């Protein structure tokens, strides 16, 4: 049995009721990322977060299941382009993602657009195998609900 090829790109557009500077900072500030990243049922311990938010920099952290703390998902990304308050582009390495080989990486592009004091975020990530796209979308949407709460606090 061969593993399916990863061919699907996930695209999510969402409006946040906060200026793009605050939304961008939530992605690049280790303290804030630890507060919102990961779907409901997962957390990111602050001590696992290391971010160097610049072109050529990196982002590393570990998502941990709240139900089973032994279930961990390390994430490491290399930033290929960072434009403050506008754009984050990189390649992510996730462990145990179906369709992804150790060296293949997954592209991530996050755009931050001003919408009259709000932020329109456009996220592109992939490639995914078909059966993983829905799970990834649900994970991001759940994380973004947590981000909404952080931004309105």
Short mmCIF file of C-alpha atoms in Angstrom, two decimals:
data_model
loop_
_atom_site.label_atom_id
_atom_site.label_comp_id
_atom_site.label_asym_id
_atom_site.label_seq_id
_atom_site.Cartn_x
_atom_site.Cartn_y
_atom_site.Cartn_z
CA UNK A 1 0.00 0.00 0.00
CA UNK A 2 1.45 3.37 -0.99
CA UNK A 3 0.85 6.59 0.85
CA UNK A 4 -1.32 9.18 -0.95
CA UNK A 5 0.48 12.19 -2.38
CA UNK A 6 -0.04 15.50 -0.61
CA UNK A 7 -1.62 17.84 -3.16
CA UNK A 8 -4.26 19.95 -1.37
CA UNK A 9 -3.67 23.54 -0.24
CA UNK A 10 -5.66 24.84 2.72
CA UNK A 11 -6.87 28.44 2.35
CA UNK A 12 -8.63 30.26 5.20
CA UNK A 13 -9.75 33.89 5.23
CA UNK A 14 -10.89 35.38 8.52
CA UNK A 15 -11.63 38.86 9.86
CA UNK A 16 -10.32 39.69 13.34
CA UNK A 17 -11.74 42.65 15.25
CA UNK A 18 -8.29 44.08 15.99
CA UNK A 19 -5.69 46.13 14.11
CA UNK A 20 -3.29 44.07 12.03
CA UNK A 21 -0.35 45.09 14.24
CA UNK A 22 -1.99 43.23 17.15
CA UNK A 23 -2.85 40.17 15.05
CA UNK A 24 0.69 40.04 13.61
CA UNK A 25 2.14 40.30 17.13
CA UNK A 26 -0.03 37.37 18.26
CA UNK A 27 1.77 35.25 15.65
CA UNK A 28 5.28 36.48 16.47
CA UNK A 29 5.31 37.09 20.26
CA UNK A 30 6.12 33.84 22.12
CA UNK A 31 3.97 34.75 25.14
CA UNK A 32 0.92 35.41 22.97
CA UNK A 33 1.39 32.42 20.65
CA UNK A 34 1.45 30.14 23.70
CA UNK A 35 -1.93 31.53 24.76
CA UNK A 36 -3.88 30.82 21.57
CA UNK A 37 -2.16 28.36 19.25
CA UNK A 38 -3.52 24.86 18.91
CA UNK A 39 -7.06 23.58 18.58
CA UNK A 40 -9.28 23.32 21.64
CA UNK A 41 -7.96 20.38 23.66
CA UNK A 42 -4.33 21.26 22.92
CA UNK A 43 -2.01 23.79 24.50
CA UNK A 44 1.45 25.16 23.76
CA UNK A 45 3.61 25.38 26.88
CA UNK A 46 5.36 28.76 26.88
CA UNK A 47 8.75 27.18 27.61
CA UNK A 48 8.58 25.31 24.27
CA UNK A 49 8.13 28.48 22.17
CA UNK A 50 11.12 30.02 20.41
CA UNK A 51 10.47 32.65 17.70
CA UNK A 52 12.92 34.71 15.65
CA UNK A 53 10.42 36.65 13.51
CA UNK A 54 12.57 37.82 10.61
CA UNK A 55 13.44 36.62 7.13
CA UNK A 56 15.82 33.72 7.74
CA UNK A 57 14.49 33.31 11.29
CA UNK A 58 12.52 30.46 12.83
CA UNK A 59 9.57 29.40 14.95
CA UNK A 60 9.60 26.31 17.19
CA UNK A 61 7.05 25.04 19.67
CA UNK A 62 5.28 21.91 20.87
CA UNK A 63 1.51 21.35 20.95
CA UNK A 64 0.47 19.09 23.82
CA UNK A 65 -2.82 17.22 24.19
CA UNK A 66 -4.59 18.27 27.37
CA UNK A 67 -6.26 14.83 27.55
CA UNK A 68 -3.01 12.88 27.08
CA UNK A 69 0.10 14.98 27.87
CA UNK A 70 2.26 12.26 26.32
CA UNK A 71 0.71 13.11 22.94
CA UNK A 72 2.89 15.92 21.58
CA UNK A 73 3.22 17.56 18.17
CA UNK A 74 6.51 19.43 17.70
CA UNK A 75 6.47 22.18 15.06
CA UNK A 76 9.49 23.85 13.50
CA UNK A 77 9.34 26.52 10.79
CA UNK A 78 11.93 28.44 8.81
CA UNK A 79 10.83 31.91 7.77
CA UNK A 80 11.62 32.71 4.14
CA UNK A 81 9.94 36.14 4.19
CA UNK A 82 8.69 38.36 7.01
CA UNK A 83 7.26 41.83 6.46
CA UNK A 84 6.22 43.33 9.79
CA UNK A 85 2.43 43.62 10.18
CA UNK A 86 1.91 42.37 6.61
CA UNK A 87 3.30 38.93 5.80
CA UNK A 88 4.81 35.74 7.19
CA UNK A 89 6.02 33.08 4.74
CA UNK A 90 7.83 29.93 5.69
CA UNK A 91 8.29 26.21 5.52
CA UNK A 92 7.03 24.11 8.43
CA UNK A 93 8.16 20.70 9.56
CA UNK A 94 5.49 18.81 11.49
CA UNK A 95 6.10 15.35 12.86
CA UNK A 96 3.65 12.54 12.08
CA UNK A 97 1.65 14.34 9.36
CA UNK A 98 0.30 11.85 6.78
CA UNK A 99 1.57 12.56 3.28
CA UNK A 100 4.56 14.53 4.50
CA UNK A 101 8.03 13.05 4.42
CA UNK A 102 10.65 14.22 6.86
CA UNK A 103 12.31 16.48 4.29
CA UNK A 104 9.25 17.69 2.34
CA UNK A 105 8.08 20.46 4.62
CA UNK A 106 4.81 22.30 4.33
CA UNK A 107 4.49 25.84 3.06
CA UNK A 108 2.78 28.47 5.16
CA UNK A 109 1.79 31.96 4.03
CA UNK A 110 -0.06 34.32 6.37
CA UNK A 111 -1.15 37.71 5.03
CA UNK A 112 -2.39 40.52 7.30
CA UNK A 113 -4.62 43.08 5.53
CA UNK A 114 -6.00 46.29 7.06
CA UNK A 115 -9.81 46.37 6.97
CA UNK A 116 -10.57 49.75 8.55
CA UNK A 117 -9.18 48.96 12.00
CA UNK A 118 -9.89 45.25 11.69
CA UNK A 119 -7.64 42.63 10.13
CA UNK A 120 -8.41 40.33 7.22
CA UNK A 121 -6.07 37.39 7.61
CA UNK A 122 -5.46 35.06 4.66
CA UNK A 123 -3.72 31.80 5.52
CA UNK A 124 -2.41 29.32 2.94
CA UNK A 125 -0.84 26.05 4.06
CA UNK A 126 0.03 22.82 2.36
CA UNK A 127 0.27 20.53 0.65
CA UNK A 128 -1.97 18.13 2.55
CA UNK A 129 -3.33 14.73 1.59
CA UNK A 130 -7.08 14.94 0.94
CA UNK A 131 -8.12 13.41 4.27
CA UNK A 132 -6.03 15.88 6.30
CA UNK A 133 -7.35 19.17 4.82
CA UNK A 134 -10.60 19.12 6.84
CA UNK A 135 -8.77 18.32 10.07
CA UNK A 136 -6.27 21.12 9.45
CA UNK A 137 -9.09 23.59 8.71
CA UNK A 138 -10.91 22.58 11.92
CA UNK A 139 -7.67 22.96 13.90
CA UNK A 140 -6.98 26.44 12.57
CA UNK A 141 -10.59 27.57 13.05
CA UNK A 142 -10.50 26.33 16.65
CA UNK A 143 -7.19 28.11 17.23
CA UNK A 144 -8.57 31.30 15.68
CA UNK A 145 -11.50 31.20 18.10
CA UNK A 146 -8.94 31.20 20.92
CA UNK A 147 -7.10 34.05 19.17
CA UNK A 148 -10.35 36.07 19.00
CA UNK A 149 -10.62 35.75 22.78
CA UNK A 150 -7.02 36.86 23.30
CA UNK A 151 -7.41 39.88 21.01
CA UNK A 152 -10.56 41.12 22.79
CA UNK A 153 -9.12 40.68 26.30
#
